[in-house]
PDB file of C-alpha atoms and ligand atoms in Angstrom:
ATOM      1  CA  UNK A1333       8.129  72.908  30.863  1.00  0.00           C
ATOM      2  CA  UNK A1334       6.098  75.351  28.895  1.00  0.00           C
ATOM      3  CA  UNK A1335       9.000  75.830  26.250  1.00  0.00           C
ATOM      4  CA  UNK A1336       8.787  72.192  25.357  1.00  0.00           C
ATOM      5  CA  UNK A1337       6.157  71.080  22.903  1.00  0.00           C
ATOM      6  CA  UNK A1338       3.888  68.440  24.401  1.00  0.00           C
ATOM      7  CA  UNK A1339       3.866  64.974  22.781  1.00  0.00           C
ATOM      8  CA  UNK A1340       0.304  64.585  23.790  1.00  0.00           C
ATOM      9  CA  UNK A1341      -2.368  66.449  25.765  1.00  0.00           C
ATOM     10  CA  UNK A1342      -5.186  64.432  27.335  1.00  0.00           C
ATOM     11  CA  UNK A1343      -8.160  65.447  29.441  1.00  0.00           C
ATOM     12  CA  UNK A1344      -6.207  65.331  32.826  1.00  0.00           C
ATOM     13  CA  UNK A1345      -2.538  65.197  31.840  1.00  0.00           C
ATOM     14  CA  UNK A1346       0.063  66.524  29.370  1.00  0.00           C
ATOM     15  CA  UNK A1347       2.836  64.345  28.347  1.00  0.00           C
ATOM     16  CA  UNK A1348       6.190  66.015  27.469  1.00  0.00           C
ATOM     17  CA  UNK A1349       9.271  64.376  25.901  1.00  0.00           C
ATOM     18  CA  UNK A1350      12.563  64.581  27.808  1.00  0.00           C
ATOM     19  CA  UNK A1351      16.348  64.310  26.706  1.00  0.00           C
ATOM     20  CA  UNK A1352      15.997  60.637  27.039  1.00  0.00           C
ATOM     21  CA  UNK A1353      13.698  58.889  24.592  1.00  0.00           C
ATOM     22  CA  UNK A1354      12.808  56.177  27.119  1.00  0.00           C
ATOM     23  CA  UNK A1355      11.617  58.717  29.557  1.00  0.00           C
ATOM     24  CA  UNK A1356       8.623  61.073  29.490  1.00  0.00           C
ATOM     25  CA  UNK A1357       7.251  63.765  31.849  1.00  0.00           C
ATOM     26  CA  UNK A1358       3.650  63.527  32.826  1.00  0.00           C
ATOM     27  CA  UNK A1359       2.106  66.806  33.982  1.00  0.00           C
ATOM     28  CA  UNK A1360      -1.081  66.393  36.024  1.00  0.00           C
ATOM     29  CA  UNK A1361      -3.690  69.196  35.320  1.00  0.00           C
ATOM     30  CA  UNK A1362      -6.441  70.478  37.556  1.00  0.00           C
ATOM     31  CA  UNK A1363      -8.960  70.109  34.637  1.00  0.00           C
ATOM     32  CA  UNK A1364     -11.730  67.587  35.392  1.00  0.00           C
ATOM     33  CA  UNK A1365     -14.159  65.992  32.844  1.00  0.00           C
ATOM     34  CA  UNK A1366     -16.897  63.603  33.070  1.00  0.00           C
ATOM     35  CA  UNK A1367     -19.410  61.826  30.905  1.00  0.00           C
ATOM     36  CA  UNK A1368     -17.049  61.477  27.920  1.00  0.00           C
ATOM     37  CA  UNK A1369     -16.054  65.243  28.410  1.00  0.00           C
ATOM     38  CA  UNK A1370     -19.550  66.431  28.137  1.00  0.00           C
ATOM     39  CA  UNK A1371     -19.154  67.902  31.598  1.00  0.00           C
ATOM     40  CA  UNK A1372     -16.057  70.075  32.147  1.00  0.00           C
ATOM     41  CA  UNK A1373     -14.618  71.911  35.132  1.00  0.00           C
ATOM     42  CA  UNK A1374     -11.735  72.318  37.360  1.00  0.00           C
ATOM     43  CA  UNK A1375     -10.908  70.904  40.760  1.00  0.00           C
ATOM     44  CA  UNK A1376      -8.412  73.241  42.404  1.00  0.00           C
ATOM     45  CA  UNK A1377      -5.208  71.529  43.418  1.00  0.00           C
ATOM     46  CA  UNK A1378      -6.314  68.255  41.784  1.00  0.00           C
ATOM     47  CA  UNK A1379      -3.173  67.902  39.637  1.00  0.00           C
ATOM     48  CA  UNK A1380      -0.824  68.122  42.551  1.00  0.00           C
ATOM     49  CA  UNK A1381      -3.024  65.797  44.612  1.00  0.00           C
ATOM     50  CA  UNK A1382      -3.552  63.151  41.934  1.00  0.00           C
ATOM     51  CA  UNK A1383       0.182  63.158  41.179  1.00  0.00           C
ATOM     52  CA  UNK A1384       1.178  62.685  44.840  1.00  0.00           C
ATOM     53  CA  UNK A1385      -1.435  59.940  45.352  1.00  0.00           C
ATOM     54  CA  UNK A1386      -0.506  58.140  42.172  1.00  0.00           C
ATOM     55  CA  UNK A1387       3.255  58.277  42.851  1.00  0.00           C
ATOM     56  CA  UNK A1388       2.707  56.842  46.342  1.00  0.00           C
ATOM     57  CA  UNK A1389       0.418  54.021  44.969  1.00  0.00           C
ATOM     58  CA  UNK A1390       2.917  53.220  42.208  1.00  0.00           C
ATOM     59  CA  UNK A1391       5.720  52.932  44.804  1.00  0.00           C
ATOM     60  CA  UNK A1392       3.459  50.645  46.847  1.00  0.00           C
ATOM     61  CA  UNK A1393       2.650  48.470  43.820  1.00  0.00           C
ATOM     62  CA  UNK A1394       6.326  48.334  42.746  1.00  0.00           C
ATOM     63  CA  UNK A1395       7.396  47.253  46.206  1.00  0.00           C
ATOM     64  CA  UNK A1396       4.772  44.458  45.969  1.00  0.00           C
ATOM     65  CA  UNK A1397       6.115  43.188  42.578  1.00  0.00           C
ATOM     66  CA  UNK A1398       4.022  44.987  40.001  1.00  0.00           C
ATOM     67  CA  UNK A1399       5.991  46.516  37.223  1.00  0.00           C
ATOM     68  CA  UNK A1400       4.913  50.258  36.628  1.00  0.00           C
ATOM     69  CA  UNK A1401       5.995  53.166  34.449  1.00  0.00           C
ATOM     70  CA  UNK A1402       6.670  55.325  37.544  1.00  0.00           C
ATOM     71  CA  UNK A1403      10.356  56.662  37.989  1.00  0.00           C
ATOM     72  CA  UNK A1404      10.042  59.656  40.261  1.00  0.00           C
ATOM     73  CA  UNK A1405       8.216  62.825  41.052  1.00  0.00           C
ATOM     74  CA  UNK A1406      10.478  65.874  40.276  1.00  0.00           C
ATOM     75  CA  UNK A1407       7.957  68.434  41.189  1.00  0.00           C
ATOM     76  CA  UNK A1408       4.336  68.752  42.658  1.00  0.00           C
ATOM     77  CA  UNK A1409       2.435  68.272  39.417  1.00  0.00           C
ATOM     78  CA  UNK A1410       5.132  66.247  37.554  1.00  0.00           C
ATOM     79  CA  UNK A1411       6.048  62.484  37.337  1.00  0.00           C
ATOM     80  CA  UNK A1412       8.773  61.139  35.299  1.00  0.00           C
ATOM     81  CA  UNK A1413       7.634  57.929  33.728  1.00  0.00           C
ATOM     82  CA  UNK A1414       9.119  55.186  31.345  1.00  0.00           C
ATOM     83  CA  UNK A1415       7.938  55.674  27.818  1.00  0.00           C
ATOM     84  CA  UNK A1416       5.411  52.958  26.857  1.00  0.00           C
ATOM     85  CA  UNK A1417       3.182  52.346  23.872  1.00  0.00           C
ATOM     86  CA  UNK A1418      -0.305  52.440  25.593  1.00  0.00           C
ATOM     87  CA  UNK A1419      -2.569  49.498  24.914  1.00  0.00           C
ATOM     88  CA  UNK A1420      -5.940  51.044  23.930  1.00  0.00           C
ATOM     89  CA  UNK A1421      -7.848  49.172  26.587  1.00  0.00           C
ATOM     90  CA  UNK A1422      -9.195  50.502  29.851  1.00  0.00           C
ATOM     91  CA  UNK A1423      -9.108  47.623  32.405  1.00  0.00           C
ATOM     92  CA  UNK A1424     -11.837  48.145  35.116  1.00  0.00           C
ATOM     93  CA  UNK A1425     -11.696  46.086  38.286  1.00  0.00           C
ATOM     94  CA  UNK A1426     -14.957  46.103  40.459  1.00  0.00           C
ATOM     95  CA  UNK A1427     -15.550  44.918  43.984  1.00  0.00           C
ATOM     96  CA  UNK A1428     -18.870  46.590  44.630  1.00  0.00           C
ATOM     97  CA  UNK A1429     -21.535  47.572  42.189  1.00  0.00           C
ATOM     98  CA  UNK A1430     -21.560  51.270  41.172  1.00  0.00           C
ATOM     99  CA  UNK A1431     -21.694  53.505  37.996  1.00  0.00           C
ATOM    100  CA  UNK A1432     -22.082  51.786  34.622  1.00  0.00           C
ATOM    101  CA  UNK A1433     -22.293  48.278  36.103  1.00  0.00           C
ATOM    102  CA  UNK A1434     -25.573  49.323  38.006  1.00  0.00           C
ATOM    103  CA  UNK A1435     -26.863  50.974  34.863  1.00  0.00           C
ATOM    104  CA  UNK A1436     -26.201  47.994  32.597  1.00  0.00           C
ATOM    105  CA  UNK A1437     -27.191  45.106  34.965  1.00  0.00           C
ATOM    106  CA  UNK A1438     -29.742  46.521  37.308  1.00  0.00           C
ATOM    107  CA  UNK A1439     -27.536  45.608  40.336  1.00  0.00           C
ATOM    108  CA  UNK A1440     -28.256  47.907  43.278  1.00  0.00           C
ATOM    109  CA  UNK A1441     -25.653  50.504  44.099  1.00  0.00           C
ATOM    110  CA  UNK A1442     -23.366  49.109  46.800  1.00  0.00           C
ATOM    111  CA  UNK A1443     -24.007  45.404  46.125  1.00  0.00           C
ATOM    112  CA  UNK A1444     -20.892  43.430  47.134  1.00  0.00           C
ATOM    113  CA  UNK A1445     -19.713  41.361  44.153  1.00  0.00           C
ATOM    114  CA  UNK A1446     -19.065  37.572  44.800  1.00  0.00           C
ATOM    115  CA  UNK A1447     -15.774  37.966  42.885  1.00  0.00           C
ATOM    116  CA  UNK A1448     -13.629  40.834  41.577  1.00  0.00           C
ATOM    117  CA  UNK A1449     -15.041  41.565  38.063  1.00  0.00           C
ATOM    118  CA  UNK A1450     -12.758  42.584  35.382  1.00  0.00           C
ATOM    119  CA  UNK A1451     -14.240  44.572  32.437  1.00  0.00           C
ATOM    120  CA  UNK A1452     -12.512  45.739  29.273  1.00  0.00           C
ATOM    121  CA  UNK A1453     -13.357  48.988  27.497  1.00  0.00           C
ATOM    122  CA  UNK A1454     -12.086  50.283  24.158  1.00  0.00           C
ATOM    123  CA  UNK A1455      -9.903  53.512  24.856  1.00  0.00           C
ATOM    124  CA  UNK A1456     -11.560  55.486  22.003  1.00  0.00           C
ATOM    125  CA  UNK A1457     -13.415  58.772  22.907  1.00  0.00           C
ATOM    126  CA  UNK A1458     -15.037  59.042  19.452  1.00  0.00           C
ATOM    127  CA  UNK A1459     -16.725  55.725  19.996  1.00  0.00           C
ATOM    128  CA  UNK A1460     -17.553  56.580  23.640  1.00  0.00           C
ATOM    129  CA  UNK A1461     -15.270  53.970  25.141  1.00  0.00           C
ATOM    130  CA  UNK A1462     -17.501  50.857  24.491  1.00  0.00           C
ATOM    131  CA  UNK A1463     -17.113  47.710  26.376  1.00  0.00           C
ATOM    132  CA  UNK A1464     -15.016  45.058  24.627  1.00  0.00           C
ATOM    133  CA  UNK A1465     -15.201  41.230  24.936  1.00  0.00           C
ATOM    134  CA  UNK A1466     -11.978  39.201  24.702  1.00  0.00           C
ATOM    135  CA  UNK A1467     -13.232  38.116  21.137  1.00  0.00           C
ATOM    136  CA  UNK A1468     -13.488  41.700  20.079  1.00  0.00           C
ATOM    137  CA  UNK A1469     -10.063  42.561  21.394  1.00  0.00           C
ATOM    138  CA  UNK A1470      -8.792  39.740  19.218  1.00  0.00           C
ATOM    139  CA  UNK A1471     -10.976  40.954  16.303  1.00  0.00           C
ATOM    140  CA  UNK A1472      -9.505  44.535  16.463  1.00  0.00           C
ATOM    141  CA  UNK A1473      -5.988  43.174  16.835  1.00  0.00           C
ATOM    142  CA  UNK A1474      -5.466  45.111  20.042  1.00  0.00           C
ATOM    143  CA  UNK A1475      -4.005  42.257  22.035  1.00  0.00           C
ATOM    144  CA  UNK A1476      -3.365  38.590  21.930  1.00  0.00           C
ATOM    145  CA  UNK A1477      -5.130  35.897  24.091  1.00  0.00           C
ATOM    146  CA  UNK A1478      -1.946  35.644  26.261  1.00  0.00           C
ATOM    147  CA  UNK A1479      -1.775  39.421  26.629  1.00  0.00           C
ATOM    148  CA  UNK A1480      -5.477  39.533  27.630  1.00  0.00           C
ATOM    149  CA  UNK A1481      -4.839  36.866  30.297  1.00  0.00           C
ATOM    150  CA  UNK A1482      -1.829  38.820  31.505  1.00  0.00           C
ATOM    151  CA  UNK A1483      -3.844  42.113  31.727  1.00  0.00           C
ATOM    152  CA  UNK A1484      -6.526  40.284  33.744  1.00  0.00           C
ATOM    153  CA  UNK A1485      -4.017  38.629  36.177  1.00  0.00           C
ATOM    154  CA  UNK A1486      -2.119  41.957  36.675  1.00  0.00           C
ATOM    155  CA  UNK A1487      -5.315  43.879  37.234  1.00  0.00           C
ATOM    156  CA  UNK A1488      -6.490  41.188  39.815  1.00  0.00           C
ATOM    157  CA  UNK A1489      -3.130  41.244  41.657  1.00  0.00           C
ATOM    158  CA  UNK A1490      -3.251  45.096  41.747  1.00  0.00           C
ATOM    159  CA  UNK A1491      -6.800  44.835  43.145  1.00  0.00           C
ATOM    160  CA  UNK A1492      -5.699  42.742  46.085  1.00  0.00           C
ATOM    161  CA  UNK A1493      -2.795  45.048  46.834  1.00  0.00           C
ATOM    162  CA  UNK A1494      -4.739  48.199  46.575  1.00  0.00           C
ATOM    163  CA  UNK A1495      -7.962  46.834  48.352  1.00  0.00           C
ATOM    164  CA  UNK A1496      -5.664  46.019  51.340  1.00  0.00           C
ATOM    165  CA  UNK A1497      -3.808  49.298  51.177  1.00  0.00           C
ATOM    166  CA  UNK A1498      -6.979  51.400  51.119  1.00  0.00           C
ATOM    167  CA  UNK A1499      -8.460  49.303  53.857  1.00  0.00           C
ATOM    168  CA  UNK A1500      -5.620  50.436  56.071  1.00  0.00           C
ATOM    169  CA  UNK A1501      -6.744  54.057  55.226  1.00  0.00           C
ATOM    170  CA  UNK A1502     -10.410  53.129  56.312  1.00  0.00           C
ATOM    171  CA  UNK A1503     -11.391  53.573  52.623  1.00  0.00           C
ATOM    172  CA  UNK A1504     -13.214  50.956  50.485  1.00  0.00           C
ATOM    173  CA  UNK A1505     -11.903  50.418  47.043  1.00  0.00           C
ATOM    174  CA  UNK A1506     -15.205  50.068  45.046  1.00  0.00           C
ATOM    175  CA  UNK A1507     -13.800  50.032  41.553  1.00  0.00           C
ATOM    176  CA  UNK A1508     -10.977  51.505  39.535  1.00  0.00           C
ATOM    177  CA  UNK A1509      -9.650  51.833  36.029  1.00  0.00           C
ATOM    178  CA  UNK A1510      -6.071  50.845  34.778  1.00  0.00           C
ATOM    179  CA  UNK A1511      -4.040  51.397  31.678  1.00  0.00           C
ATOM    180  CA  UNK A1512      -1.132  49.337  30.570  1.00  0.00           C
ATOM    181  CA  UNK A1513       1.676  49.682  28.004  1.00  0.00           C
ATOM    182  CA  UNK A1514       4.709  48.048  26.561  1.00  0.00           C
ATOM    183  CA  UNK A1515       8.191  49.639  27.085  1.00  0.00           C
ATOM    184  CA  UNK A1516      11.063  49.449  24.556  1.00  0.00           C
ATOM    185  CA  UNK A1517      11.791  45.882  25.748  1.00  0.00           C
ATOM    186  CA  UNK A1518       8.262  44.818  25.290  1.00  0.00           C
ATOM    187  CA  UNK A1519       7.717  44.462  28.984  1.00  0.00           C
ATOM    188  CA  UNK A1520       4.192  45.055  30.156  1.00  0.00           C
ATOM    189  CA  UNK A1521       4.006  47.932  32.675  1.00  0.00           C
ATOM    190  CA  UNK A1522       1.156  49.475  34.578  1.00  0.00           C
ATOM    191  CA  UNK A1523       0.869  53.091  33.203  1.00  0.00           C
ATOM    192  CA  UNK A1524      -1.364  56.191  33.444  1.00  0.00           C
ATOM    193  CA  UNK A1525      -2.538  57.175  37.084  1.00  0.00           C
ATOM    194  CA  UNK A1526      -4.353  55.745  40.071  1.00  0.00           C
ATOM    195  CA  UNK A1527      -6.186  58.537  41.774  1.00  0.00           C
ATOM    196  CA  UNK A1528      -9.672  59.767  42.926  1.00  0.00           C
ATOM    197  CA  UNK A1529     -10.181  60.429  39.151  1.00  0.00           C
ATOM    198  CA  UNK A1530      -9.843  56.857  38.289  1.00  0.00           C
ATOM    199  CA  UNK A1531     -11.025  55.009  41.397  1.00  0.00           C
ATOM    200  CA  UNK A1532     -14.342  54.980  43.335  1.00  0.00           C
ATOM    201  CA  UNK A1533     -13.310  55.303  46.993  1.00  0.00           C
ATOM    202  CA  UNK A1534     -15.796  55.306  49.923  1.00  0.00           C
ATOM    203  CA  UNK A1535     -15.039  56.448  53.329  1.00  0.00           C
ATOM    204  CA  UNK A1536     -15.703  53.750  55.908  1.00  0.00           C
ATOM    205  CA  UNK A1537     -16.318  56.384  58.640  1.00  0.00           C
ATOM    206  CA  UNK A1538     -19.165  58.052  56.810  1.00  0.00           C
ATOM    207  CA  UNK A1539     -22.659  57.786  58.024  1.00  0.00           C
ATOM    208  CA  UNK A1540     -24.484  58.428  54.776  1.00  0.00           C
ATOM    209  CA  UNK A1541     -24.146  57.570  51.125  1.00  0.00           C
ATOM    210  CA  UNK A1542     -23.245  60.951  49.822  1.00  0.00           C
ATOM    211  CA  UNK A1543     -20.779  61.677  52.564  1.00  0.00           C
ATOM    212  CA  UNK A1544     -18.921  58.448  51.913  1.00  0.00           C
ATOM    213  CA  UNK A1545     -17.886  59.504  48.327  1.00  0.00           C
ATOM    214  CA  UNK A1546     -14.128  60.487  48.142  1.00  0.00           C
ATOM    215  CA  UNK A1547     -13.699  60.388  44.403  1.00  0.00           C
ATOM    216  CA  UNK A1548     -14.633  62.039  41.060  1.00  0.00           C
ATOM    217  CA  UNK A1549     -18.369  61.037  41.607  1.00  0.00           C
ATOM    218  CA  UNK A1550     -18.409  64.238  43.818  1.00  0.00           C
ATOM    219  CA  UNK A1551     -17.736  66.256  40.671  1.00  0.00           C
ATOM    220  CA  UNK A1552     -19.882  63.894  38.394  1.00  0.00           C
ATOM    221  CA  UNK A1553     -22.829  64.140  40.640  1.00  0.00           C
ATOM    222  CA  UNK A1554     -22.329  67.699  41.898  1.00  0.00           C
ATOM    223  CA  UNK A1555     -22.041  66.528  45.489  1.00  0.00           C
ATOM    224  CA  UNK A1556     -19.850  69.487  46.654  1.00  0.00           C
ATOM    225  CA  UNK A1557     -16.599  69.432  48.713  1.00  0.00           C
ATOM    226  CA  UNK A1558     -14.748  67.906  45.817  1.00  0.00           C
ATOM    227  CA  UNK A1559     -11.362  69.385  46.722  1.00  0.00           C
ATOM    228  CA  UNK A1560     -11.818  68.276  50.332  1.00  0.00           C
ATOM    229  CA  UNK A1561     -12.445  64.806  49.253  1.00  0.00           C
ATOM    230  CA  UNK A1562      -9.396  64.578  47.234  1.00  0.00           C
ATOM    231  CA  UNK A1563      -7.404  66.111  50.075  1.00  0.00           C
ATOM    232  CA  UNK A1564      -8.783  63.507  52.473  1.00  0.00           C
ATOM    233  CA  UNK A1565      -7.662  60.716  50.263  1.00  0.00           C
ATOM    234  CA  UNK A1566      -4.225  62.193  49.742  1.00  0.00           C
ATOM    235  CA  UNK A1567      -3.663  62.661  53.492  1.00  0.00           C
ATOM    236  CA  UNK A1568      -4.691  59.137  54.314  1.00  0.00           C
ATOM    237  CA  UNK A1569      -2.655  57.504  51.386  1.00  0.00           C
ATOM    238  CA  UNK A1570       0.398  59.532  52.139  1.00  0.00           C
ATOM    239  CA  UNK A1571       0.248  58.790  55.834  1.00  0.00           C
ATOM    240  CA  UNK A1572       0.851  54.980  54.934  1.00  0.00           C
ATOM    241  CA  UNK A1573       4.611  54.078  54.754  1.00  0.00           C
ATOM    242  CA  UNK A1574       5.232  52.191  51.562  1.00  0.00           C
TER     243      UNK A1574
HETATM  244  N1  UDP B1104     -13.197  55.239  34.928  1.00  0.00           N
HETATM  245  C1  UDP B1104     -12.176  56.001  34.550  1.00  0.00           C
HETATM  246  N2  UDP B1104     -12.179  56.454  33.248  1.00  0.00           N
HETATM  247  C2  UDP B1104     -13.018  56.252  32.322  1.00  0.00           C
HETATM  248  C3  UDP B1104     -14.180  55.390  32.776  1.00  0.00           C
HETATM  249  C4  UDP B1104     -14.207  54.833  34.011  1.00  0.00           C
HETATM  250  O1  UDP B1104     -11.217  56.305  35.252  1.00  0.00           O
HETATM  251  O2  UDP B1104     -13.039  56.697  31.174  1.00  0.00           O
HETATM  252  C5  UDP B1104     -13.243  54.590  36.203  1.00  0.00           C
HETATM  253  C6  UDP B1104     -14.284  55.256  37.169  1.00  0.00           C
HETATM  254  O3  UDP B1104     -13.765  56.327  37.865  1.00  0.00           O
HETATM  255  C7  UDP B1104     -14.612  54.173  38.074  1.00  0.00           C
HETATM  256  C8  UDP B1104     -14.370  52.852  37.239  1.00  0.00           C
HETATM  257  O4  UDP B1104     -13.487  53.222  36.233  1.00  0.00           O
HETATM  258  O5  UDP B1104     -13.787  54.260  39.287  1.00  0.00           O
HETATM  259  C9  UDP B1104     -15.625  52.228  36.648  1.00  0.00           C
HETATM  260  O6  UDP B1104     -16.366  53.229  35.902  1.00  0.00           O
HETATM  261  P1  UDP B1104     -17.779  52.916  35.224  1.00  0.00           P
HETATM  262  O7  UDP B1104     -17.652  51.886  34.196  1.00  0.00           O
HETATM  263  O8  UDP B1104     -18.772  52.523  36.295  1.00  0.00           O
HETATM  264  O9  UDP B1104     -18.118  54.171  34.468  1.00  0.00           O
HETATM  265  P2  UDP B1104     -18.832  55.536  34.965  1.00  0.00           P
HETATM  266  O10 UDP B1104     -19.955  55.167  35.857  1.00  0.00           O
HETATM  267  O11 UDP B1104     -17.711  56.191  35.693  1.00  0.00           O
HETATM  268  O12 UDP B1104     -19.204  56.139  33.691  1.00  0.00           O
END
C-alpha cells in the first residue's frame, strides 16, 4: 500500500483510502506509545498480532449482534473497514480497578468493582485526553444525550460479550477502551481496534501480579516479555471458534 497516500496516520495504525469511498484500509503498525506518546518503542510483530486479535473479536461481536466497522482481513497487518466519522470520545469500561482509576480514586489495584464502570474521555492528544462528564460532552457538542446513552449501552453489551469470551480463554478482562463512529447512513458502529494495546488482560493461571499482565502494561511498566504476552493472547483468542 506504500504507493497510496494515507488519509491519516495515528500512533498504532495508518488509514488508507480504497477505490470505494465507503471502505478504508487500516494498517496495524508495530509502533508502541504510552503516557500520551511520551514513551515510544516497538513491539515486534504487534501489528500483525493486534490485527488478528481485533479481527477475531470484531467477528465475535458481530455474531453477537454488535454492529462493527470490520469487513475482512486481506493480509496479516491489514483490515478492511467501513468508513466512519469517529466520535472523539474514548469510552472506557472497567470491571476491576487499575491504571488511572486507582490513581484518581485511591482504590487499590485489583479491586473488583460492584458494577461495570463506564468512563468517557475526550480524544484529544493536545489536551491529554481529559475525562468528560455527560454535561461536558453536551457542552462541546460532541454527542447528544441519546447518543451518550447509546454509547453507554453498547459499551456495556460489549463488556458482557468480551468478559465471557476472555473467561473462556482463562483471561480476566480488567478494563478496555472503545471508539465508535457513524457510517454514511448515520448508523453507530464500533470502530478502531480491540487488542492488548487497548485492553487490560490478566492471565488467570499466573501466580504473581507481574506475571499475570498480558497487555500493554508490560510495555508501559517495562515488565519484559511484551511480545510473548501479546502472542499468548493471540493464541488463546484465535483458538476460540466464533
Ligand atoms: N486506553 C487506551 N488508550 C488510551 C487510554 C486508555 O486504549 O488512550 C485503555 C488502557 O489500555 C486500559 C483502559 O483504556 O485498558 C483504561 O485506561 P486508564 O484510564 O486506566 O489509563 P492508563 O492507566 O492506561 O493511562
